[in-house]
Coordinates of C-alpha atoms and ligand atoms in Angstrom, one line a residue:
M142 CA 294.4 154.6 128.1
C143 CA 296.0 152.0 125.7
G144 CA 294.5 151.9 122.4
I145 CA 293.3 148.4 121.0
V146 CA 292.5 147.3 117.4
G147 CA 291.7 143.8 115.8
Y148 CA 290.4 142.4 112.4
V149 CA 289.3 139.2 111.2
G150 CA 288.1 138.9 107.5
P151 CA 289.1 138.6 104.0
R152 CA 291.6 141.5 103.8
Y153 CA 295.0 141.5 104.9
A154 CA 295.0 142.6 108.6
T155 CA 298.6 144.0 109.3
E156 CA 298.2 147.3 107.7
L157 CA 294.7 147.7 108.5
I158 CA 295.6 147.3 112.4
Y159 CA 298.4 149.5 112.0
N160 CA 296.3 152.4 110.4
G161 CA 294.0 151.9 113.0
L162 CA 296.4 152.4 115.9
K163 CA 297.6 155.2 114.0
R164 CA 294.3 156.9 114.7
L165 CA 294.3 155.6 118.6
E166 CA 297.9 156.7 119.0
Y167 CA 296.1 159.4 121.1
R168 CA 295.4 157.0 123.7
G169 CA 299.0 155.9 124.6
Y170 CA 302.2 156.4 122.6
D171 CA 304.9 154.6 124.5
S172 CA 305.2 151.8 122.8
A173 CA 303.1 149.7 120.1
G174 CA 302.7 146.2 118.5
V175 CA 300.9 143.7 116.5
A176 CA 300.4 140.0 116.3
I177 CA 299.2 138.3 113.0
I178 CA 298.2 134.8 112.3
D179 CA 300.9 134.2 109.3
E180 CA 299.1 132.9 106.4
T181 CA 302.0 130.8 105.7
S182 CA 303.1 129.4 108.7
G183 CA 299.8 129.5 110.6
R184 CA 301.8 130.5 113.6
I185 CA 301.6 133.7 115.3
T186 CA 303.7 136.3 114.6
R187 CA 304.5 139.5 116.9
R188 CA 306.0 142.7 115.9
R189 CA 306.5 145.1 119.0
E190 CA 308.4 148.4 119.2
V191 CA 309.1 150.9 122.1
G192 CA 308.3 154.7 121.2
K193 CA 305.7 156.3 119.0
L194 CA 304.1 154.0 116.1
D195 CA 306.2 155.2 113.2
R196 CA 308.9 153.0 115.0
L197 CA 306.4 149.9 114.9
G198 CA 305.8 150.9 111.2
Q199 CA 309.7 150.9 110.2
L200 CA 310.1 147.5 112.0
L201 CA 306.8 146.0 109.9
Q202 CA 308.6 147.4 106.8
E203 CA 311.7 145.7 107.7
Q204 CA 310.1 142.3 109.1
P205 CA 306.9 142.0 107.3
T206 CA 304.4 139.4 108.3
N207 CA 300.7 139.1 107.0
G208 CA 297.2 137.2 107.3
H209 CA 293.6 137.7 107.7
I210 CA 293.3 137.8 111.4
G211 CA 295.3 139.9 113.9
I212 CA 295.5 142.4 117.0
G213 CA 297.3 145.3 117.6
H214 CA 298.0 147.8 120.8
T215 CA 299.5 151.2 121.3
R216 CA 300.2 151.5 125.1
W217 CA 300.4 153.9 127.9
A218 CA 302.6 152.3 130.8
T219 CA 301.1 151.3 134.2
H220 CA 303.2 148.3 135.1
G221 CA 306.5 147.9 133.6
A222 CA 308.5 150.8 131.8
P223 CA 308.0 151.7 128.5
S224 CA 310.1 149.0 126.5
A225 CA 309.8 146.1 123.5
R226 CA 309.5 143.2 125.9
N227 CA 306.8 144.8 127.9
S228 CA 304.5 145.9 124.6
H229 CA 301.5 144.3 123.7
P230 CA 300.4 142.0 122.3
H231 CA 301.7 139.6 125.0
A232 CA 301.9 135.7 124.1
S233 CA 302.0 132.5 126.4
M234 CA 305.1 130.4 126.5
D235 CA 304.7 128.5 123.7
G236 CA 303.5 131.8 121.7
D237 CA 300.1 130.3 120.4
V238 CA 297.9 132.7 122.5
V239 CA 298.2 136.4 122.3
V240 CA 296.3 139.2 124.4
V241 CA 296.1 142.8 124.0
H242 CA 294.6 144.7 127.0
N243 CA 293.5 147.8 128.4
G244 CA 293.1 148.4 132.1
I245 CA 295.0 147.5 135.4
V246 CA 294.8 143.7 136.8
E247 CA 294.9 144.8 140.4
N248 CA 295.8 141.3 141.8
Y249 CA 298.5 140.7 139.2
Q250 CA 301.6 139.8 141.8
E251 CA 299.2 137.4 143.4
L252 CA 298.5 135.7 140.2
R253 CA 301.9 136.3 139.0
A254 CA 303.4 134.4 142.0
E255 CA 300.6 131.7 141.4
L256 CA 301.7 131.2 137.9
Q257 CA 305.1 131.0 138.6
A258 CA 304.8 128.3 141.3
E259 CA 303.3 126.1 138.4
G260 CA 306.1 126.7 135.9
V261 CA 305.2 129.6 134.2
V262 CA 308.4 131.6 133.1
F263 CA 307.4 135.6 132.6
A264 CA 308.6 137.6 129.7
S265 CA 307.7 141.1 130.9
D266 CA 307.0 143.0 133.6
T267 CA 303.2 144.0 133.1
D268 CA 300.4 143.0 134.8
T269 CA 298.8 141.7 131.5
E270 CA 301.0 139.0 131.2
V271 CA 299.1 137.2 133.9
I272 CA 296.0 137.2 131.5
V273 CA 297.7 135.4 128.8
H274 CA 299.2 132.7 130.7
L275 CA 296.0 131.9 132.5
I276 CA 293.9 131.6 128.9
A277 CA 296.9 129.0 128.1
L278 CA 296.4 126.8 131.1
Y279 CA 292.4 126.7 130.6
L280 CA 293.5 125.8 126.7
N281 CA 295.7 123.2 127.8
Q282 CA 292.8 121.8 130.0
G283 CA 290.9 121.5 126.7
H284 CA 288.5 124.6 126.7
G285 CA 288.0 126.7 123.3
L286 CA 289.3 130.2 123.5
P287 CA 286.0 131.9 124.7
E288 CA 285.6 129.3 127.8
A289 CA 289.0 129.8 128.6
T290 CA 289.2 133.6 128.3
R291 CA 286.1 133.9 130.3
L292 CA 287.4 131.5 133.1
T293 CA 290.6 133.5 133.1
V294 CA 288.3 137.0 133.5
K295 CA 287.1 135.6 136.7
H296 CA 290.5 135.6 138.2
L297 CA 291.0 139.3 137.6
K298 CA 290.6 142.0 139.9
G299 CA 289.9 145.4 138.5
S300 CA 288.4 147.0 135.2
Q301 CA 289.6 145.4 132.0
A302 CA 289.4 145.5 128.2
I303 CA 291.0 142.5 126.4
V304 CA 291.0 141.0 123.2
A305 CA 292.6 137.1 122.6
M306 CA 293.7 135.5 119.6
Y307 CA 294.7 131.6 119.3
A308 CA 296.5 130.0 116.7
K309 CA 294.5 127.0 116.7
S310 CA 291.2 128.9 116.4
P311 CA 292.4 131.0 113.4
D312 CA 289.3 132.3 112.7
Q313 CA 288.0 134.2 115.8
L314 CA 288.9 136.7 117.9
V315 CA 287.5 136.9 121.7
A316 CA 286.8 140.2 123.2
V317 CA 286.1 141.1 126.7
R318 CA 284.8 144.1 128.9
I319 CA 285.2 144.3 132.7
G320 CA 284.5 147.8 134.4
N321 CA 285.3 151.0 132.9
A322 CA 288.9 150.5 131.9
G323 CA 287.8 151.4 128.3
G324 CA 285.5 150.5 125.8
V325 CA 285.4 147.8 123.4
T326 CA 283.8 148.4 119.9
L327 CA 282.8 145.8 117.6
G328 CA 282.7 147.4 114.0
V329 CA 280.2 145.4 111.8
G330 CA 281.5 145.1 108.2
D331 CA 280.1 143.2 104.9
G332 CA 281.9 139.5 105.7
E333 CA 284.6 141.1 108.4
M334 CA 284.7 142.5 111.5
F335 CA 286.7 144.8 113.5
V336 CA 287.3 145.4 117.2
A337 CA 288.3 148.8 118.8
S338 CA 289.0 150.6 121.8
D339 CA 287.5 153.7 120.2
I340 CA 285.5 154.6 117.0
P341 CA 287.7 156.4 115.0
A342 CA 290.1 153.3 114.3
I343 CA 287.7 151.7 112.4
L344 CA 285.5 154.1 111.1
E345 CA 286.7 154.2 107.6
H346 CA 285.5 150.6 107.0
T347 CA 282.4 150.7 108.6
R348 CA 279.6 152.8 110.8
Q349 CA 277.8 150.0 112.2
M350 CA 279.2 149.6 115.8
V351 CA 278.2 147.7 118.8
F352 CA 279.5 148.8 122.4
L353 CA 280.2 145.6 124.8
E354 CA 278.9 146.6 128.2
S355 CA 280.6 145.9 131.0
H356 CA 280.8 142.1 132.0
Q357 CA 280.3 140.9 128.4
M358 CA 282.1 139.0 125.9
A359 CA 282.1 139.1 122.2
I360 CA 283.2 135.9 120.2
V361 CA 284.3 137.7 116.8
K362 CA 284.6 135.9 113.3
A363 CA 284.4 137.2 109.8
D364 CA 280.8 136.7 109.2
G365 CA 279.5 138.0 112.6
Y366 CA 279.7 138.2 116.2
V367 CA 278.0 136.5 119.5
V368 CA 277.6 138.5 122.3
R369 CA 277.4 136.9 126.1
T370 CA 277.7 137.8 129.5
T371 CA 281.0 136.6 131.5
D372 CA 278.3 134.2 133.2
G373 CA 277.6 132.8 129.8
V374 CA 274.4 133.9 129.3
P375 CA 273.2 135.1 125.6
A376 CA 273.0 139.0 125.3
Q377 CA 271.6 140.9 122.5
L378 CA 273.2 144.3 121.9
D379 CA 272.0 147.1 119.6
I380 CA 273.9 148.1 116.3
H381 CA 274.5 151.9 116.4
D382 CA 275.3 153.7 113.0
I383 CA 277.8 156.7 113.7
P384 CA 277.2 159.8 112.0
W385 CA 281.2 160.8 112.2
D386 CA 283.0 160.3 109.1
A387 CA 286.4 159.3 108.5
V388 CA 287.4 162.5 106.8
A389 CA 286.7 164.4 109.7
A390 CA 289.2 162.2 112.2
A391 CA 292.0 163.2 109.6
K392 CA 294.3 166.0 109.8
G393 CA 293.7 167.5 106.4
E394 CA 295.2 170.7 105.7
Y395 CA 296.7 171.2 109.2
D396 CA 300.0 170.4 110.9
H397 CA 298.3 168.9 113.8
F398 CA 294.9 167.9 115.2
M399 CA 295.1 170.4 118.0
Q400 CA 295.2 173.3 115.5
K401 CA 292.5 171.8 113.2
E402 CA 290.1 171.3 116.2
I403 CA 290.7 174.9 117.4
F404 CA 289.7 175.9 113.6
E405 CA 286.8 173.7 113.6
Q406 CA 285.2 175.5 116.3
A407 CA 283.2 178.0 114.3
R408 CA 281.6 174.9 112.4
T409 CA 281.5 172.6 115.7
L410 CA 279.4 175.8 117.7
T411 CA 277.0 175.3 114.9
D412 CA 277.2 171.6 115.1
T413 CA 276.3 171.5 119.1
M414 CA 273.5 173.9 118.5
R415 CA 272.0 172.1 115.6
G416 CA 268.4 169.9 116.3
R417 CA 268.2 171.5 119.8
V418 CA 268.1 175.4 119.3
D419 CA 265.4 176.1 117.9
F420 CA 266.1 179.6 116.6
E421 CA 262.7 180.4 114.7
N422 CA 260.7 179.7 118.2
G423 CA 263.2 181.0 120.7
R424 CA 263.6 177.9 122.6
V425 CA 265.7 175.1 123.4
R426 CA 264.9 171.5 123.1
L427 CA 266.7 168.8 124.9
P428 CA 264.7 165.5 124.4
D429 CA 267.2 163.3 125.2
L430 CA 267.6 164.8 128.8
E431 CA 264.1 162.7 129.8
L432 CA 263.1 165.4 131.9
S433 CA 259.3 166.4 132.7
E434 CA 258.4 170.0 133.8
D435 CA 257.4 168.5 136.9
E436 CA 260.7 167.0 137.3
A437 CA 262.6 169.9 136.7
Q438 CA 260.6 171.8 139.1
G439 CA 261.3 169.4 141.6
L440 CA 264.9 169.5 141.3
E441 CA 266.9 171.4 144.5
R442 CA 270.4 170.6 143.5
L443 CA 272.5 170.0 140.3
I444 CA 276.1 168.5 140.9
I445 CA 278.8 168.4 138.0
V446 CA 281.3 166.0 138.0
A447 CA 284.4 166.1 135.6
C448 CA 288.0 165.9 135.1
G449 CA 290.6 168.5 133.6
T450 CA 289.2 170.7 131.1
S451 CA 285.5 169.3 131.3
A452 CA 285.9 170.1 135.0
Y453 CA 286.7 173.5 134.1
A454 CA 283.6 173.5 131.8
G455 CA 281.6 172.7 134.5
L456 CA 282.8 175.9 136.5
I457 CA 281.5 177.7 134.0
G458 CA 278.1 175.6 133.8
K459 CA 277.9 176.8 137.7
F460 CA 277.3 180.1 136.4
L461 CA 275.3 179.5 133.7
I462 CA 272.6 177.4 135.4
E463 CA 272.6 179.2 138.5
H464 CA 271.9 182.5 136.5
L465 CA 269.5 180.9 133.7
A466 CA 267.4 178.2 135.9
R467 CA 268.2 179.5 139.6
L468 CA 268.9 175.9 140.4
P469 CA 272.1 175.6 142.6
V470 CA 274.8 174.2 141.4
E471 CA 278.0 172.3 143.1
I472 CA 280.6 171.2 141.1
D473 CA 283.6 168.2 141.9
Y474 CA 286.2 166.7 140.3
A475 CA 285.1 163.2 139.8
S476 CA 288.1 161.6 141.1
E477 CA 287.2 163.7 144.7
F478 CA 283.6 163.4 144.3
R479 CA 283.7 159.5 144.3
Y480 CA 285.4 159.3 147.8
R481 CA 284.1 161.7 149.8
Q482 CA 280.2 160.2 150.4
P483 CA 278.4 162.5 149.0
I484 CA 275.2 163.7 150.1
L485 CA 272.6 162.9 147.1
N486 CA 268.9 162.1 147.0
D487 CA 266.0 161.9 144.4
R488 CA 265.9 166.1 144.3
C489 CA 269.4 165.8 142.8
A490 CA 270.6 165.3 139.3
V491 CA 274.4 164.4 139.1
L492 CA 275.6 165.5 135.8
A493 CA 278.8 164.4 134.1
I494 CA 280.8 166.0 131.6
T495 CA 283.3 163.9 129.3
Q496 CA 284.7 164.1 126.0
S497 CA 285.5 160.8 125.9
G498 CA 282.9 159.5 127.9
E499 CA 285.3 156.9 129.1
T500 CA 287.2 158.5 131.9
V501 CA 287.3 156.1 134.7
D502 CA 287.1 158.6 137.6
T503 CA 284.2 160.0 136.1
L504 CA 282.3 156.9 135.5
A505 CA 282.7 156.0 139.1
A506 CA 281.6 159.3 140.2
L507 CA 278.3 158.2 138.1
E508 CA 278.5 154.7 139.9
E509 CA 278.7 156.7 143.1
A510 CA 275.4 158.3 142.1
W511 CA 273.4 155.1 141.5
D512 CA 271.0 153.8 144.0
T513 CA 270.6 157.3 145.6
G514 CA 267.6 158.3 143.4
A515 CA 269.4 161.1 141.9
R516 CA 269.2 161.7 138.4
I517 CA 272.1 160.7 136.2
W518 CA 272.9 162.9 133.2
S519 CA 275.9 163.2 130.6
I520 CA 277.2 165.7 128.3
V521 CA 279.2 163.4 126.4
N522 CA 281.3 163.9 122.8
A523 CA 282.0 160.2 122.0
I524 CA 278.6 158.4 120.7
G525 CA 277.6 155.1 122.5
S526 CA 280.3 155.6 125.3
Q527 CA 279.8 154.5 128.9
A528 CA 278.9 157.7 130.2
M529 CA 276.4 158.2 127.7
R530 CA 274.7 155.0 128.2
L531 CA 274.9 154.9 132.2
A532 CA 272.9 158.3 132.0
D533 CA 269.3 158.3 132.6
G534 CA 269.6 161.2 130.0
Y535 CA 272.4 163.1 128.0
I536 CA 273.5 166.1 125.7
T537 CA 275.6 165.1 122.9
M538 CA 278.5 167.6 122.6
Q539 CA 278.2 166.8 118.5
A540 CA 281.9 168.1 118.2
G541 CA 282.9 165.3 115.8
P542 CA 286.3 163.3 116.9
E543 CA 288.8 165.1 119.0
I544 CA 291.9 163.4 118.6
G545 CA 294.7 166.3 120.0
V546 CA 295.2 165.1 123.5
A547 CA 294.6 168.9 124.6
S548 CA 290.7 169.2 124.5
T549 CA 289.8 172.3 122.5
K550 CA 286.7 171.7 120.5
A551 CA 285.0 169.6 123.4
F552 CA 285.5 172.3 125.6
T553 CA 283.7 175.0 123.7
A554 CA 281.0 172.4 122.7
S555 CA 280.4 171.4 126.2
I556 CA 279.8 175.2 127.4
I557 CA 277.2 175.3 124.7
D558 CA 275.7 172.2 126.0
L559 CA 275.5 173.9 129.4
Y560 CA 274.1 176.9 128.2
M561 CA 271.3 175.2 126.4
L562 CA 270.5 173.1 129.8
G563 CA 270.7 176.5 131.7
L564 CA 267.7 177.8 128.9
Y565 CA 266.0 174.4 129.2
L566 CA 265.6 174.3 132.6
G567 CA 265.0 177.9 133.1
E568 CA 261.9 177.6 131.0
L569 CA 260.7 174.4 132.5
R570 CA 261.3 175.8 136.0
G571 CA 259.2 179.1 135.0
V572 CA 262.4 181.2 135.8
L573 CA 262.7 182.6 132.2
S574 CA 259.7 184.3 130.4
P575 CA 259.4 183.5 126.8
A576 CA 260.7 186.8 125.7
E577 CA 263.9 186.5 127.8
L578 CA 264.3 182.9 126.6
R579 CA 264.2 184.3 122.9
Q580 CA 266.7 187.0 123.9
H581 CA 269.1 184.3 125.2
V582 CA 268.6 182.3 122.0
N583 CA 269.0 185.0 119.9
A584 CA 272.6 185.9 121.3
L585 CA 273.8 182.2 120.6
M586 CA 273.1 182.9 116.7
A587 CA 275.9 185.2 116.4
L588 CA 278.5 183.0 118.0
P589 CA 279.7 180.8 115.4
D590 CA 280.6 184.2 113.6
L591 CA 282.3 185.7 116.5
A592 CA 284.5 182.7 117.1
G593 CA 285.4 182.9 113.1
R594 CA 286.5 186.5 113.9
V595 CA 288.6 185.7 116.6
L596 CA 290.1 182.6 114.4
D597 CA 291.0 185.3 111.7
H598 CA 293.7 186.8 114.0
D599 CA 295.7 183.6 114.5
D600 CA 298.9 185.4 112.9
E601 CA 298.8 188.1 116.0
Y602 CA 298.5 185.2 118.7
Q603 CA 301.5 183.7 116.9
A604 CA 303.4 186.8 117.0
L605 CA 302.6 187.0 120.5
A606 CA 304.1 183.4 121.0
E607 CA 307.1 184.5 119.9
Q608 CA 307.4 187.4 122.3
L609 CA 306.6 184.9 125.3
S610 CA 308.2 181.6 124.4
G611 CA 311.2 182.0 126.4
Y612 CA 309.4 182.5 129.7
K613 CA 309.6 179.3 132.3
N614 CA 306.3 180.6 134.2
F615 CA 303.1 182.3 133.8
L616 CA 300.0 183.4 135.9
Y617 CA 296.5 183.4 134.2
L618 CA 294.2 185.4 136.2
G619 CA 290.5 186.0 135.2
R620 CA 287.1 186.6 137.6
G621 CA 283.8 185.6 137.5
I622 CA 283.0 183.3 134.4
N623 CA 286.4 184.2 132.8
Y624 CA 287.9 182.6 135.8
P625 CA 287.7 179.1 134.6
I626 CA 289.2 180.3 131.4
A627 CA 292.1 181.5 133.2
L628 CA 292.4 177.9 134.7
E629 CA 291.9 176.4 131.3
G630 CA 294.4 178.6 129.5
A631 CA 297.0 177.6 131.9
L632 CA 296.0 174.0 131.4
K633 CA 296.6 174.4 127.7
L634 CA 300.3 176.0 128.1
K635 CA 301.1 173.6 130.6
E636 CA 300.1 170.3 128.8
I637 CA 301.5 170.8 125.7
S638 CA 304.6 173.2 126.0
Y639 CA 305.8 171.7 129.6
I640 CA 305.6 175.6 130.6
H641 CA 304.6 176.1 134.4
A642 CA 301.4 178.1 134.3
E643 CA 299.1 178.9 137.1
G644 CA 295.2 179.8 136.9
Y645 CA 294.0 181.7 139.7
P646 CA 290.8 184.0 140.3
A647 CA 292.1 187.4 140.0
G648 CA 290.9 188.5 143.5
E649 CA 293.0 186.0 145.2
M650 CA 296.4 187.2 143.6
K651 CA 296.8 189.4 146.3
H652 CA 296.4 186.7 149.0
G653 CA 299.6 184.9 148.0
P654 CA 300.4 184.3 144.4
I655 CA 301.6 188.0 144.1
A656 CA 305.0 187.0 146.0
L657 CA 305.7 185.2 143.0
I658 CA 305.5 187.9 140.6
D659 CA 308.3 190.1 139.0
E660 CA 309.4 190.5 135.4
T661 CA 310.2 186.9 134.8
M662 CA 306.5 185.9 135.2
P663 CA 304.1 187.0 132.7
V664 CA 300.7 187.8 133.8
L665 CA 297.7 187.0 131.5
T666 CA 294.4 188.7 132.5
I667 CA 291.2 188.3 130.9
A668 CA 289.6 192.1 131.4
I669 CA 286.8 192.3 129.1
K670 CA 284.0 194.9 129.4
D671 CA 282.0 193.0 131.9
H672 CA 280.9 194.0 135.4
V673 CA 284.4 193.0 137.0
Y674 CA 286.2 194.8 134.4
D675 CA 287.5 197.6 136.8
K676 CA 288.3 195.1 139.4
M677 CA 290.6 193.5 136.6
L678 CA 292.3 196.9 135.8
S679 CA 293.3 197.3 139.5
Q680 CA 294.9 193.5 139.3
I681 CA 296.7 194.7 136.3
E682 CA 298.0 197.6 137.8
Q683 CA 299.3 195.3 141.1
A684 CA 301.0 193.0 138.7
R685 CA 302.6 195.6 136.5
A686 CA 303.9 197.7 139.5
R687 CA 305.8 194.3 140.5
G688 CA 307.3 194.5 136.9
A689 CA 305.2 191.9 135.2
V690 CA 304.7 191.6 131.5
V691 CA 300.8 192.0 131.5
I692 CA 298.9 190.2 128.8
A693 CA 295.2 191.4 128.6
V694 CA 292.5 189.5 126.6
A695 CA 290.2 192.9 125.9
T696 CA 286.8 193.8 124.5
E697 CA 287.4 195.1 121.0
G698 CA 287.5 199.2 121.0
D699 CA 288.6 199.0 124.4
E700 CA 291.7 201.7 123.9
F701 CA 292.0 202.7 127.5
I702 CA 293.5 199.0 128.1
K703 CA 296.4 199.8 126.1
E704 CA 297.9 202.2 128.5
K705 CA 297.4 199.0 131.4
A706 CA 299.0 196.2 129.4
D707 CA 302.1 195.4 127.3
Y708 CA 300.2 193.2 124.9
V709 CA 296.5 193.4 124.0
I710 CA 294.6 190.6 122.5
Y711 CA 291.3 191.5 121.5
V712 CA 288.2 189.8 120.9
P713 CA 284.7 190.8 119.8
E714 CA 281.8 192.2 122.3
V715 CA 279.5 189.4 123.1
S716 CA 277.3 188.8 126.4
E717 CA 279.3 188.0 129.4
M718 CA 277.6 184.6 129.9
L719 CA 278.9 183.7 126.2
S720 CA 282.1 185.5 126.5
P721 CA 284.0 182.1 128.0
L722 CA 283.5 181.0 124.0
V723 CA 285.6 184.0 122.7
T724 CA 287.9 184.5 125.1
V725 CA 289.2 180.8 125.3
I726 CA 290.2 180.5 121.8
P727 CA 293.2 182.8 121.5
L728 CA 294.5 181.1 124.8
Q729 CA 294.2 177.8 123.3
L730 CA 296.0 179.2 119.9
L731 CA 298.5 181.2 122.0
A732 CA 299.5 177.6 124.1
Y733 CA 299.6 176.3 120.7
H734 CA 302.3 178.4 118.8
V735 CA 304.2 178.7 122.2
A736 CA 304.4 174.5 122.3
T737 CA 304.9 174.3 118.3
L738 CA 307.7 177.2 118.9
L739 CA 309.4 174.7 121.3
N740 CA 309.2 171.7 119.1
C741 CA 307.0 169.9 121.5
D742 CA 304.7 167.2 120.5
V743 CA 301.6 169.2 120.4
D744 CA 298.9 166.1 119.7
Q745 CA 300.5 163.8 122.0
P746 CA 302.2 165.7 125.0
R747 CA 304.7 163.3 127.2
N748 CA 303.0 161.3 129.8
L749 CA 299.3 162.3 128.7
A750 CA 296.9 160.2 127.1
K751 CA 293.2 161.3 125.8
S752 CA 290.9 159.0 127.3
V753 CA 292.3 158.4 131.2
T754 CA 290.7 154.9 132.0
V755 CA 293.0 154.1 134.9
E756 CA 293.0 155.6 138.0
Ligands
M6R1008 O1 287.3 162.8 128.1 P1 287.0 163.8 129.2 O2 286.5 164.9 129.2 O3 286.3 163.2 130.2 O4 288.6 163.8 129.8 C1 289.0 164.7 131.0 C2 290.2 165.2 131.0 O5 291.2 163.7 131.2 C3 290.8 166.0 129.8 O6 289.6 167.0 129.9 C4 292.1 166.5 130.1 O7 292.6 167.3 131.2 C5 292.8 166.8 128.7 N1 294.1 166.7 128.5 C6 292.5 168.8 128.6 O8 293.4 169.0 127.6

């Protein structure tokens, strides 16, 4: 969950690392720090500060330090409260070695006791600190930094990403990746090298990226890098050319990344289809899925695994794929799937949906599917991420970097990917005729424009937010393919405004949640003109009869609903299967405006992180 940045090269490192951390702050923002080998003293200087990164920026102005090699970290606390002493980088007792770390050292208490018995004095409450003391012990035995680090990681249990720096080897950084606790990306520059836990941190400097695999380590110097396994075997990794541009990862004219990413959706929907939807021939092509017609026909089950918003996209995928390809779909939270001994075989495909491609539960769910014969697929936004590399086949979201912690454009991109997957499987399995396929493909063409029309009504969502921001509890109701949109709308509201919101299948309201309803609990319903419209009207009646303020997301032209609901949000008419793509946008913006009215930190909500790389 934490963010790591490292640099070695001719430029001054401090500002460069600090700017990289700014782009990773979404990963953790309890505290931050940098360590630099100071160009005048040759010693390591550390600057660490609790709270948001700006405070570290302030400290760096008051106490500047500079040199041509350094590491930095932005923290999401697991072990040890957010405080300056628990901030990374952590240092050895003599201050000559420092490390930054992402992950959890599961056996740190045992290691800490052993180190204390050898006379090591700890300066923090973190699990990370054992790493730096172990490295120092091996350095004192005469090993160089790479070997000392390699020997150290052999002691550690759990998944880790580590970068180490040593004052007496001022030309190198050593980076290690063990398991799925977070990526280690090397950025290859011209006479300079970068290390980061995620692409956006270094994208303004280079597009040439190398991604360490689990149990690999890199020795990084200004003029290049060497990769080995943690058993010391040389390894070759491809250099990826990353297409995202640095401008796409900046806020531009918007106040928040989340706002920018919501507004980008009219464009990202097109980007997601680009190269895969063939409008001319009325077909979809997903070559990266690596699936033949025979294999598609042999499939008996698809199991979708994901977390949070990605899991809600998966629920929509169940509707789409079962309908379009007549393939039974199960959906499970990755964190549950991995512990329930799922029944898998070579007639199944397991599909992970993950924006970051680094969510530890989702990766572990994929691991669960290994060796069962099941085909492993991923829908993923972060190019080169673990979920992409672990899969037999993948579909990229092509949504560009998503920085706001609350996921928005990745959600709609995932739905398009799932729709394309449904069409592709539908064709390969002989379920959809060419004419049906063409009709579905044509329906996709209008989507970016429809999303743009919804976004044009932002001032109305803001006005509605002003009416609603004083309430403490909300109930979101949807049915059918819009039931997951009720879940997602409620999740968006709670995660960025800290208002309690429940998403529920509308038909279930009368089986329990109705007891909560009174005039203090607004009920937001998705009541578009679909095959369950009449049923939704009954649920609206039932909520109103209990005094609730009712907000309805309805189809343009539906005048009748105005008599039933207190507030109506109109969305353009669209096929039922594609309706989630237009119904979700007003709910994203409603949550956004409520949160800004309440002065909440929209892009970095408390306690959350963008990539959840710990269990
Ligand atoms: O990167 P992933 O898609 O795997 O992330 C999954 C969830 O952690 C993520 O969707 C989370 O629920 C977001 N905060 C939702 O806005």
